[in-house]
Amino acid sequence: MLPYAPFLVWVIPLVASALMPLAALNSRTRDIFPVLVGFTTAVFAFSMVPDVAAGPPYPNPQLTWLVIPGLITVNIGVIVDPLSVFMACVVAGIGSLILLYSIGYMAGEEGMTRYWFFMLLFIGSMVGLVVADNFLWLYIFWEMVGLCSYALIGFWYKRPEARKAGFKAFIVTRIGDVFLLTGIILVYLTTGSFAFKDLQGALEAFKVLPYTLSVVPFLMLIGAIGKSAQLPLHVWLPDAMEGPTPVSALIHAATMVKAGVYLMARTHFIYMEAAPEAWLTTLVWVGAVTALLTATMGLTSVDIKRVLAYSTISQIGYMMMGLGLGAGAGFIFLSQFHLMSHAIFKALLFLAAGILVHSFHGMRDMRKMGGLWRDAPVSFYAMVIGVLALGGVPPFNGFWSKDLIFAAAMETGNYAALAFAVVTAAITLAYGLRLIYLTYLGEKRSDEVRKAVIHEPAVMTIPLFILSALCFITGFTAEGFASFLGILGGHSHVVLHIEPLSAALSIIAIIAGALPIYLVYGRKSPPPERFAIGGWGFLQRMLSEGYYFDRFYYAVFVDGLKSAVQGFRKSHPGILNFNMSLILGGFIVLTLLLLTLGGGW
Amino acid sequence: MDVYTIGLAGGMLLIILGIYGLTVKGNMIRLILSVEILTNGAIVVLVTFGATPLGVINPVIISLAILAVGVGGCIAAVGLAIVIQAFRHYKTLNVRELKRLRW
């Protein structure tokens, strides 16, 4: 471990973000400085791996932060255990590659200082979130991550859609955050401490769990649902595609949406003590239903980045499901392994798509693209590798991590969840291949695309090469990864083997997903247009509207609330003297009440 | 009359004067003056509560009062700045005529 690495790993990007205005004095240092900071952070994060791999006891440096004598003492500190170090490595590692890519993608944009500031703040607060050892800091960083995502999604604030998308992301995640905060306050009131460690101790000390603590898991689950964009709070993530592509990659692969999965993994011991059955079932089904529904939405989307957004929601659903299945057996390794695979292939997919979106000046409609594989070879091959990994085709990492989730579902006997998982896997590969067929194969379908010149500068392709290589490698690290993380759950040896049955299911899912897409988009029999009419058409409209979730929320919470508030509009005439007279009247009434009732006190 | 009665009555008088000004006047500068009077009435009440019969001053209350005076000064400054801007744009100081600024 480098000296003070557990603190420096998040302090460096936070301080560097504050220094951005200084670095921006020179346009060259402005772009190089944040990338260097990103890689420094990654070095610090990776330097903690050997210390943790050696096993417990894990360092947990603490200092006293807030003291009001006799009332409250808050110790803050960082925890260095396999889970936090793993997450820090994912965030800092993928984040630094994305920062490097941003140099190419964002070249010549306005407001770059703001962009770099929020990117560094984003990475720093996400790393802080995963290494914090108490709920209070976790919550502070949680909110900072939300703020950064708002600012970055709405980075092109001159576009009304971008502004709205940022706004929506902020408000929808806020709903989950309120529940999380309630949960944290309940934990504090019951145990008198914010630290995870103290809570664990308190849980063991209680003979009968207080009622408040058994509610906490569900409150926190809602918080995670909001942040990780699970049903029914998933509506913000597809709209978040209005932001620059590196931002989407960062939100989807490394930061933000992984925070919910991390929270669930970090605090799973509470749930196992408090309400194991109900909680595990909820988690598995939230994950399974989200995975399936959002995967089907991805099938009909025509926006290249929206397809990837839906696939993120669906893959996070997989992680939740993996956590629900694995935590029952006492280990969180399944979800984290899939998280790592997903972080790598989703960053790859977004950055590959970013090359196209960048060349077309923000045009993302796949109906206008096509036949681009010759013009953008690096992007094409990266996309193919990404889609195969996403769809769970061996030997890419997605296959191994999904296969373990299938195996876990089979072992726990949860065959309904297994069915959801397999169907989702088939649909996942289907929309991935559809994306490739529509964008890279066939003919170019619009003048805009024919005229565009596609640049693939080295700063944009190097991250793609690294991530593609990782897609091959990480799948085979399951064994080592399990012993790295498995210790956390008390299982020092987790037996990993590819079950023939689950592998067979994977193969079936691959065939079931790939064949229809090949027939429809490759052989054109039946042609894709057939699915826009009749019963298929109804289904297609429903899917492209996202099962009307968005419409419903707008009708009830936006327009409904607006019209309700307009009812009170008449009582606000805007005449200051009139308002003040009313205040004076209220004041007199209060005084009289106090004088008449005051004797009773 | 002890110090409490005088202090509270004085504070109350200032508060009522402030509210009276806000209720009746339409000139923006007069409104800001009224707000200042109102705030100072509240500060007088605060200081009165901090005073002890023996005449010993409670430092916490006094420091809070000084803080409040400072904040009140800032509010007046910002308010007057807004008034100047509004006057430059609309050539009037009457709030009734500025009603169209209401959202």
XYZ file of C-alpha atoms in Angstrom:
704
model
C 0.000 0.000 0.000
C 1.241 3.464 -0.825
C 1.352 5.721 2.260
C -2.089 6.930 3.323
C -3.588 5.314 0.230
C -7.064 4.726 1.772
C -7.459 8.470 2.305
C -5.488 9.813 -0.637
C -7.382 7.662 -3.095
C -10.427 9.907 -2.812
C -8.824 13.101 -1.500
C -6.598 13.441 -4.572
C -9.420 13.681 -7.138
C -11.503 15.913 -4.864
C -8.650 18.353 -4.295
C -7.668 18.169 -7.951
C -11.211 19.059 -8.968
C -10.967 22.188 -6.842
C -7.672 23.015 -8.565
C -9.198 22.780 -12.044
C -9.584 26.571 -12.475
C -5.822 26.895 -11.931
C -5.021 24.087 -14.345
C -7.328 25.707 -16.893
C -5.082 28.758 -17.183
C -3.295 26.882 -19.947
C -5.437 24.954 -22.425
C -2.908 22.131 -22.665
C -2.546 21.493 -18.939
C -6.320 21.778 -18.595
C -6.769 18.538 -20.542
C -3.702 16.670 -19.344
C -3.933 17.427 -15.617
C -7.256 15.617 -14.946
C -6.137 12.531 -16.858
C -2.933 12.375 -14.827
C -4.996 12.760 -11.664
C -7.243 9.935 -12.837
C -4.325 7.584 -13.377
C -2.734 8.587 -10.054
C -5.979 7.719 -8.331
C -6.005 4.361 -10.103
C -2.441 3.666 -8.965
C -3.400 4.429 -5.367
C -6.475 2.222 -5.633
C -4.571 -0.729 -7.094
C -1.773 -0.352 -4.552
C -4.217 -1.432 -1.839
C -4.905 -4.800 -3.458
C -1.909 -6.755 -2.060
C -2.614 -5.619 1.512
C -6.179 -6.827 1.324
C -5.407 -10.041 -0.482
C -3.280 -11.066 2.516
C -6.511 -11.439 4.494
C -7.890 -10.006 7.742
C -7.471 -7.986 9.899
C -8.222 -5.158 7.530
C -6.968 -1.668 8.329
C -9.685 0.738 9.411
C -8.057 4.122 10.228
C -10.396 6.494 12.022
C -10.448 10.026 13.316
C -12.953 12.037 15.287
C -14.828 14.391 13.062
C -17.736 15.954 14.846
C -18.162 16.347 18.609
C -20.957 18.082 20.455
C -20.100 17.219 24.061
C -22.663 15.015 25.697
C -24.798 14.797 22.590
C -23.064 13.306 19.605
C -19.666 12.049 18.573
C -19.096 11.066 14.987
C -16.004 9.122 14.125
C -15.133 8.988 10.522
C -12.809 6.653 8.824
C -12.131 4.533 5.846
C -12.468 0.814 5.589
C -10.008 -1.188 3.571
C -11.511 -4.566 2.894
C -11.839 -6.634 -0.283
C -15.190 -5.146 -1.252
C -14.177 -1.503 -0.915
C -10.789 -2.012 -2.541
C -12.370 -3.904 -5.429
C -14.930 -1.157 -6.004
C -12.279 1.557 -5.728
C -10.189 -0.234 -8.344
C -13.149 -0.545 -10.722
C -14.114 3.110 -10.286
C -10.611 4.529 -10.542
C -9.412 2.123 -13.240
C -12.374 2.457 -15.612
C -12.716 6.135 -14.687
C -9.153 6.960 -15.710
C -9.595 5.229 -19.092
C -12.771 7.244 -19.641
C -10.959 10.448 -18.728
C -8.317 9.620 -21.318
C -11.022 9.006 -23.917
C -12.663 12.336 -23.031
C -9.660 14.234 -24.378
C -10.573 13.025 -27.844
C -14.331 13.098 -27.468
C -14.669 16.512 -25.881
C -11.982 18.263 -27.949
C -13.086 21.777 -28.816
C -16.164 21.797 -26.592
C -17.171 24.835 -24.601
C -17.003 24.746 -20.814
C -14.292 22.105 -20.545
C -13.156 23.341 -17.144
C -16.617 22.626 -15.811
C -16.560 19.207 -17.465
C -13.234 18.165 -15.956
C -14.216 19.592 -12.578
C -17.345 17.505 -12.380
C -15.667 14.383 -13.806
C -12.971 14.499 -11.128
C -15.489 15.310 -8.430
C -17.606 12.402 -9.671
C -14.749 9.902 -9.508
C -13.513 11.253 -6.172
C -16.895 11.120 -4.494
C -17.610 7.635 -5.854
C -14.305 6.329 -4.501
C -15.083 8.092 -1.222
C -18.471 6.407 -1.181
C -16.991 2.946 -1.465
C -14.201 3.374 1.092
C -16.217 5.208 3.775
C -16.738 3.115 6.891
C -19.915 4.785 8.116
C -23.367 5.607 6.844
C -23.022 9.351 7.321
C -20.123 9.692 4.925
C -21.645 7.179 2.600
C -24.720 9.368 2.444
C -22.735 12.586 1.884
C -20.797 11.037 -0.982
C -24.000 9.438 -2.253
C -25.499 12.906 -2.644
C -22.335 14.293 -4.199
C -22.472 11.543 -6.807
C -26.074 12.507 -7.509
C -25.136 16.165 -7.878
C -22.296 15.394 -10.278
C -24.495 13.174 -12.410
C -27.053 15.976 -12.607
C -24.446 18.483 -13.707
C -22.844 16.151 -16.243
C -26.061 14.827 -17.781
C -27.090 18.429 -18.267
C -23.618 19.387 -19.452
C -24.930 20.810 -22.714
C -27.300 23.012 -20.804
C -28.253 24.981 -23.890
C -30.215 21.982 -25.143
C -33.608 21.800 -23.453
C -33.628 17.963 -23.518
C -30.292 17.818 -21.716
C -31.487 20.218 -19.048
C -34.655 18.217 -18.545
C -32.773 14.920 -18.415
C -30.402 16.212 -15.751
C -33.311 17.514 -13.773
C -35.158 14.232 -14.062
C -32.134 12.213 -12.960
C -31.722 14.449 -9.948
C -35.336 14.292 -8.843
C -35.968 10.605 -9.455
C -32.845 9.534 -7.576
C -33.774 11.963 -4.811
C -36.898 9.895 -4.133
C -34.730 6.908 -3.321
C -32.323 9.063 -1.321
C -35.031 10.215 1.070
C -35.744 6.600 1.946
C -32.060 5.873 2.382
C -31.679 8.857 4.705
C -34.638 7.669 6.763
C -32.995 4.273 7.022
C -29.697 5.793 8.129
C -31.393 7.940 10.774
C -33.233 4.879 12.085
C -29.941 3.011 12.320
C -28.404 5.900 14.240
C -31.330 6.194 16.633
C -31.287 2.478 17.386
C -27.564 1.880 17.691
C -26.148 5.353 18.413
C -23.486 5.096 15.752
C -23.136 5.480 12.038
C -20.324 2.969 11.542
C -21.002 -0.325 9.742
C -18.815 -2.095 12.289
C -20.813 -0.839 15.277
C -24.052 -1.778 13.586
C -22.749 -5.283 13.036
C -21.781 -5.488 16.689
C -25.141 -4.124 17.779
C -27.004 -6.624 15.628
C -25.175 -9.468 17.287
C -25.845 -8.009 20.759
C -29.610 -7.666 20.291
C -31.554 -10.667 21.433
C -34.782 -9.451 19.865
C -34.397 -7.063 16.967
C -36.057 -3.701 17.486
C -38.927 -3.099 15.107
C -37.200 -0.076 13.572
C -34.194 -2.089 12.468
C -36.277 -4.585 10.548
C -37.677 -1.733 8.435
C -34.224 -0.382 7.619
C -33.323 -2.981 4.957
C -36.330 -2.075 2.851
C -35.729 1.649 3.171
C -32.163 1.139 2.012
C -33.326 -1.122 -0.783
C -35.515 1.712 -2.103
C -32.483 3.999 -1.927
C -30.501 1.504 -3.965
C -33.380 1.094 -6.415
C -33.376 4.836 -7.045
C -29.631 5.081 -7.518
C -29.247 1.894 -9.517
C -32.254 2.661 -11.716
C -34.255 -0.454 -10.958
C -37.999 -0.694 -11.508
C -40.003 1.411 -10.781
C -37.465 4.244 -10.490
C -35.587 3.404 -13.679
C -37.006 6.211 -15.818
C -34.106 8.595 -15.367
C -31.380 6.427 -16.836
C -32.503 6.230 -20.497
C -33.030 10.002 -20.551
C -29.585 10.492 -19.055
C -28.248 9.646 -22.532
C -28.496 13.345 -23.371
C -25.159 13.875 -21.681
C -21.800 13.479 -23.425
C -20.938 9.822 -24.145
C -17.948 9.587 -21.754
C -20.295 10.775 -19.015
C -22.760 8.023 -19.904
C -19.916 5.531 -19.845
C -18.788 6.771 -16.440
C -22.296 6.739 -14.973
C -23.041 3.266 -16.318
C -19.741 1.495 -15.969
C -18.017 2.882 -12.937
C -19.932 5.351 -10.826
C -23.490 6.205 -9.844
C -25.545 3.141 -10.780
C -23.037 0.822 -9.153
C -23.508 2.707 -5.887
C -26.818 0.942 -5.250
C -25.329 -2.498 -5.824
C -22.416 -1.581 -3.589
C -24.745 -0.385 -0.823
C -26.657 -3.647 -0.929
C -23.467 -5.687 -0.875
C -21.908 -3.609 1.896
C -24.917 -3.785 4.185
C -26.178 -7.251 3.389
C -25.322 -8.382 6.907
C -28.124 -6.180 8.286
C -30.657 -7.856 6.077
C -29.403 -11.295 6.864
C -29.970 -10.515 10.547
C -33.100 -8.442 10.219
C -35.360 -10.043 7.654
C -33.536 -12.602 5.553
C -36.427 -14.325 3.793
C -38.466 -11.290 2.818
C -35.448 -9.261 1.876
C -33.776 -11.890 -0.256
C -37.003 -12.593 -2.093
C -37.598 -8.885 -2.719
C -34.079 -8.417 -3.976
C -34.190 -11.391 -6.315
C -37.516 -10.358 -7.794
C -36.746 -6.673 -8.147
C -33.654 -7.763 -10.047
C -35.356 -10.436 -12.142
C -38.336 -8.322 -13.198
C -36.161 -5.295 -13.949
C -33.750 -7.399 -15.971
C -36.482 -8.872 -18.149
C -38.657 -5.787 -18.682
C -35.862 -3.365 -19.490
C -34.208 -5.906 -21.798
C -37.413 -6.009 -23.847
C -37.454 -2.214 -23.982
C -33.959 -2.360 -25.454
C -35.292 -4.475 -28.342
C -37.275 -1.657 -29.907
C -35.202 1.408 -29.160
C -33.753 3.182 -32.196
C -31.330 5.361 -30.263
C -27.925 3.691 -30.089
C -27.195 4.974 -26.585
C -30.678 4.227 -25.260
C -30.218 0.556 -26.185
C -27.090 0.534 -24.067
C -28.879 2.368 -21.260
C -31.631 -0.223 -21.134
C -29.023 -2.954 -21.151
C -27.351 -1.311 -18.141
C -30.593 -1.345 -16.172
C -31.113 -4.945 -17.149
C -27.573 -5.974 -16.174
C -27.869 -4.171 -12.822
C -31.008 -6.243 -12.367
C -28.786 -9.283 -12.865
C -26.444 -8.035 -10.163
C -29.297 -7.536 -7.734
C -30.521 -11.012 -8.541
C -27.029 -12.424 -8.107
C -26.756 -10.680 -4.767
C -30.121 -12.035 -3.652
C -29.141 -15.563 -4.681
C -25.623 -15.374 -3.325
C -26.275 -13.575 -0.053
C -28.584 -16.412 0.946
C -25.553 -18.666 0.841
C -23.446 -16.041 2.618
C -21.319 -14.563 -0.160
C -21.612 -11.463 -2.265
C -19.147 -12.628 -4.855
C -21.694 -13.342 -7.628
C -22.973 -9.806 -7.938
C -19.520 -8.275 -7.653
C -18.088 -10.561 -10.295
C -20.858 -9.605 -12.682
C -20.341 -5.979 -11.675
C -16.727 -6.192 -12.785
C -17.623 -7.860 -16.092
C -20.345 -5.310 -16.669
C -18.099 -2.362 -15.828
C -15.625 -3.500 -18.453
C -17.920 -4.402 -21.311
C -20.320 -1.525 -20.745
C -17.487 1.016 -20.764
C -16.275 -0.644 -23.968
C -19.720 -0.482 -25.595
C -20.296 3.149 -24.692
C -16.866 4.289 -25.790
C -17.234 2.387 -29.071
C -20.652 3.963 -29.666
C -19.159 7.312 -28.677
C -16.842 7.247 -31.687
C -19.893 7.153 -33.975
C -21.930 9.679 -32.009
C -18.955 12.028 -31.962
C -18.464 11.752 -35.721
C -22.140 12.438 -36.400
C -22.184 15.467 -34.065
C -24.574 13.948 -31.554
C -26.905 12.148 -33.985
C -27.813 8.845 -32.318
C -30.596 7.451 -34.506
C -29.685 3.934 -35.634
C -32.238 4.068 -38.470
C -29.992 6.574 -40.211
C -26.753 4.638 -39.711
C -25.618 1.352 -41.206
C -22.636 -0.034 -43.074
C -20.117 1.722 -40.892
C -17.835 -1.201 -40.182
C -15.399 -0.238 -42.916
C -15.260 3.419 -41.820
C -14.861 2.763 -38.113
C -13.026 -0.563 -37.786
C -11.791 -0.119 -34.222
C -15.213 0.928 -33.036
C -16.767 -2.006 -34.916
C -14.553 -4.691 -33.465
C -14.793 -3.175 -30.001
C -18.566 -3.151 -30.324
C -18.617 -6.786 -31.454
C -16.497 -7.856 -28.496
C -18.655 -5.769 -26.170
C -21.905 -7.210 -27.495
C -20.630 -10.778 -27.316
C -19.511 -10.195 -23.729
C -22.827 -8.532 -22.904
C -24.775 -11.372 -24.509
C -22.838 -13.988 -22.569
C -20.990 -15.676 -25.433
C -17.949 -17.695 -24.362
C -15.070 -17.020 -23.845
C -15.863 -13.398 -22.935
C -16.274 -12.330 -19.330
C -20.075 -11.911 -19.521
C -20.478 -15.629 -20.141
C -18.626 -16.640 -16.984
C -20.326 -14.207 -14.659
C -23.812 -14.910 -16.025
C -23.205 -18.606 -15.923
C -22.394 -18.404 -12.213
C -25.687 -16.602 -11.597
C -27.559 -19.354 -13.485
C -25.741 -21.959 -11.443
C -26.580 -20.170 -8.201
C -30.258 -19.969 -9.165
C -30.218 -23.686 -9.901
C -28.473 -24.565 -6.679
C -30.870 -22.569 -4.525
C -33.766 -24.131 -6.415
C -35.168 -20.780 -7.509
C -36.286 -21.986 -10.944
C -38.631 -19.052 -11.596
C -35.736 -16.614 -11.227
C -33.647 -18.918 -13.395
C -36.253 -18.725 -16.157
C -36.223 -14.924 -15.969
C -32.441 -14.923 -16.131
C -32.246 -17.214 -19.153
C -34.927 -15.360 -21.127
C -33.209 -12.073 -20.322
C -29.892 -13.463 -21.513
C -31.457 -14.417 -24.855
C -33.056 -10.976 -25.284
C -29.814 -9.289 -24.272
C -27.873 -10.950 -27.051
C -30.744 -10.196 -29.449
C -30.738 -6.438 -28.935
C -26.954 -6.366 -28.925
C -26.812 -8.040 -32.332
C -29.629 -5.833 -33.581
C -27.535 -2.821 -32.644
C -24.602 -4.166 -34.646
C -26.757 -5.031 -37.659
C -28.377 -1.589 -37.677
C -25.257 0.486 -37.201
C -22.338 -1.357 -38.726
C -23.732 -3.747 -41.334
C -25.937 -3.238 -44.384
C -25.987 0.079 -46.230
C -25.699 3.651 -45.059
C -29.207 4.952 -44.794
C -28.857 8.735 -44.761
C -26.793 11.478 -46.385
C -25.708 12.721 -42.989
C -23.951 9.440 -42.346
C -22.587 9.127 -45.909
C -20.940 12.553 -45.697
C -19.559 12.215 -42.183
C -15.844 11.605 -41.749
C -15.110 9.242 -38.888
C -12.014 9.948 -36.859
C -10.560 7.385 -34.500
C -7.740 9.253 -32.746
C -5.345 7.291 -30.567
C -6.619 8.721 -27.275
C -10.016 7.265 -28.130
C -8.842 3.880 -29.409
C -6.298 3.061 -26.680
C -8.996 2.749 -23.978
C -10.954 0.531 -26.385
C -7.985 -1.800 -26.876
C -7.372 -2.050 -23.127
C -11.010 -2.735 -22.359
C -11.321 -5.301 -25.171
C -8.326 -7.164 -23.808
C -9.850 -7.091 -20.327
C -13.065 -8.577 -21.725
C -11.074 -11.673 -22.675
C -9.061 -11.899 -19.489
C -11.322 -11.209 -16.526
C -13.689 -14.086 -17.226
C -11.004 -16.556 -16.240
C -10.218 -14.896 -12.926
C -13.334 -16.156 -11.148
C -11.390 -18.498 -8.906
C -8.937 -15.899 -7.651
C -11.617 -13.273 -7.463
C -13.792 -15.493 -5.308
C -11.034 -16.165 -2.837
C -10.334 -12.419 -2.800
C -13.927 -11.518 -2.000
C -15.200 -14.791 -0.594
C -13.353 -14.188 2.660
C -15.720 -11.318 3.277
C -18.739 -13.567 3.635
C -16.921 -15.977 5.927
C -16.488 -18.551 3.183
C -12.784 -18.925 2.657
C -13.263 -21.444 -0.128
C -15.997 -21.131 -2.681
C -16.118 -24.015 -5.090
C -16.475 -22.765 -8.621
C -17.181 -25.067 -11.476
C -19.101 -24.662 -14.659
C -22.091 -26.909 -14.370
C -22.904 -28.636 -17.642
C -26.591 -27.808 -17.198
C -26.112 -24.091 -16.681
C -23.631 -23.920 -19.534
C -26.218 -25.690 -21.708
C -28.785 -23.074 -20.689
C -26.354 -20.335 -21.698
C -25.878 -21.939 -25.102
C -29.634 -22.256 -25.556
C -30.051 -18.598 -24.639
C -27.375 -17.614 -27.142
C -29.038 -19.534 -29.962
C -32.511 -18.316 -29.030
C -31.271 -14.742 -29.032
C -29.076 -14.784 -32.102
C -31.225 -16.788 -34.518
C -34.269 -14.477 -34.771
C -32.044 -11.430 -35.176
C -30.081 -13.174 -37.922
C -33.310 -14.064 -39.734
C -34.904 -10.635 -39.357
C -31.952 -8.323 -39.892
C -29.511 -10.596 -41.718
C -31.712 -12.605 -44.104
C -34.628 -10.131 -44.063
C -37.162 -12.960 -43.859
C -39.400 -11.859 -42.237
C -38.286 -8.240 -42.797
C -38.051 -5.945 -39.757
C -40.845 -3.722 -41.089
C -43.344 -6.512 -40.463
C -43.025 -5.961 -36.742
C -44.411 -2.436 -36.934
C -47.955 -3.459 -37.862
C -50.818 -5.424 -36.312
C -50.357 -7.215 -33.023
C -46.588 -6.901 -33.301
C -47.041 -3.187 -33.856
C -48.972 -2.809 -30.632
C -46.262 -4.673 -28.776
C -43.584 -2.604 -30.452
C -45.244 0.677 -29.509
C -45.651 -0.470 -25.933
C -41.998 -1.438 -25.688
C -40.695 1.732 -27.267
C -42.789 3.721 -24.805
C -41.126 1.725 -22.022
C -44.386 0.130 -20.827
C -45.808 3.656 -20.374
C -43.941 4.172 -17.087
C -42.780 7.601 -18.208
C -46.209 8.655 -19.460
C -47.770 7.576 -16.185
C -45.251 9.438 -14.034
C -45.637 12.563 -16.107
C -49.417 12.448 -15.995
C -49.606 11.902 -12.252
C -46.587 13.555 -10.693
C -45.750 16.345 -13.108
C -48.947 17.470 -14.805
C -51.210 16.309 -11.997
C -49.220 18.134 -9.366
C -48.983 21.232 -11.530
C -52.736 21.500 -11.984
C -53.315 20.824 -8.297
C -50.974 23.653 -7.372
C -52.619 25.991 -9.873
C -55.755 25.707 -7.756
C -54.050 27.702 -5.009
C -52.791 30.295 -7.443
C -55.608 32.795 -6.757
C -54.623 33.237 -3.123
C -51.348 34.778 -4.254
C -52.305 38.173 -5.697
C -48.763 39.477 -5.528
C -49.719 42.694 -3.728
C -47.147 43.116 -0.996
C -49.291 45.305 1.270
C -52.146 42.814 1.100
C -49.872 39.922 2.010
C -48.351 41.875 4.865
C -51.776 42.788 6.206
C -52.614 39.104 6.320
C -49.377 38.423 8.184
C -50.215 41.208 10.645
C -53.701 39.735 11.075
C -52.221 36.304 11.759
C -49.819 37.844 14.225
C -52.652 39.525 16.131
C -54.684 36.315 16.184
C -51.684 34.410 17.551
C -51.098 37.019 20.260
C -54.740 36.946 21.298
C -54.702 33.161 21.438
C -51.600 33.266 23.564
C -53.146 35.838 25.918
C -56.418 33.967 26.356
C -54.992 30.444 26.582
C -51.722 31.496 28.185
C -53.112 31.272 31.719
C -53.634 27.560 31.330
C -49.912 26.909 30.923
C -40.559 48.865 35.392
C -37.740 46.355 35.146
C -35.352 45.924 32.244
C -37.368 43.085 30.713
C -40.542 45.062 30.372
C -38.779 48.000 28.791
C -36.822 45.809 26.421
C -39.757 43.673 25.347
C -42.064 46.660 24.959
C -39.450 48.510 22.905
C -38.816 45.493 20.734
C -42.526 44.927 20.234
C -42.974 48.583 19.273
C -40.238 48.326 16.655
C -41.690 45.110 15.231
C -45.156 46.622 14.973
C -43.700 49.745 13.354
C -41.924 47.547 10.815
C -45.011 45.556 9.960
C -47.039 48.751 9.733
C -44.562 50.103 7.223
C -44.661 46.938 5.155
C -48.449 46.936 5.223
C -49.084 50.541 4.228
C -46.175 51.812 2.166
C -45.583 51.167 -1.487
C -42.185 52.772 -1.979
C -39.443 50.166 -2.145
C -36.910 52.161 -0.142
C -39.442 52.677 2.616
C -40.129 48.935 2.537
C -36.457 48.157 3.045
C -36.324 50.594 5.934
C -39.362 48.868 7.429
C -37.694 45.488 7.099
C -34.649 46.858 8.884
C -36.781 48.262 11.714
C -38.531 44.917 12.038
C -35.250 43.014 12.188
C -33.854 45.379 14.781
C -36.971 44.958 16.896
C -36.339 41.214 16.881
C -32.708 41.797 17.880
C -33.782 44.022 20.775
C -36.046 41.236 22.012
C -33.188 38.772 21.699
C -30.802 40.942 23.680
C -33.474 41.503 26.329
C -33.815 37.789 26.854
C -30.061 37.559 27.219
C -29.867 40.199 29.926
C -29.735 39.023 33.528
C -31.149 40.982 36.509
C -27.660 41.519 37.866
C -26.588 43.269 34.725
C -24.115 40.569 33.677
C -24.026 40.291 29.935
C -24.395 36.884 28.321
C -21.669 36.799 25.655
C -23.396 34.162 23.485
C -26.483 36.296 23.065
C -24.483 39.418 22.361
C -22.387 37.700 19.742
C -25.527 36.325 18.119
C -27.003 39.820 18.143
C -23.905 41.286 16.506
C -24.088 38.558 13.895
C -27.737 39.381 13.272
C -26.939 43.082 12.880
C -24.269 42.208 10.356
C -26.605 39.962 8.390
C -29.259 42.667 8.517
C -26.800 45.125 7.009
C -26.039 42.697 4.195
C -29.729 42.201 3.520
C -30.241 45.945 3.302
C -27.321 46.252 0.902
C -28.594 43.515 -1.395
C -32.107 44.916 -1.204
C -30.971 48.401 -2.137
C -28.935 46.991 -5.012
C -32.067 45.286 -6.321
C -33.989 48.522 -5.898
C -31.425 50.422 -7.948
C -31.542 47.835 -10.713
C -35.330 47.809 -10.703
C -35.428 51.594 -10.841
C -33.049 51.678 -13.792
C -35.180 49.216 -15.727
C -38.663 50.339 -14.860
C -38.235 53.976 -13.751
C -40.454 53.474 -10.740
C -40.078 52.658 -7.080
C -43.670 51.666 -6.481
C -44.157 47.956 -5.805
C -47.733 48.034 -7.106
C -46.481 49.014 -10.505
C -43.832 46.274 -10.380
C -46.477 43.616 -9.896
C -45.824 42.300 -13.386
C -42.501 40.891 -12.109
C -44.567 38.354 -10.198
C -44.327 34.867 -11.669
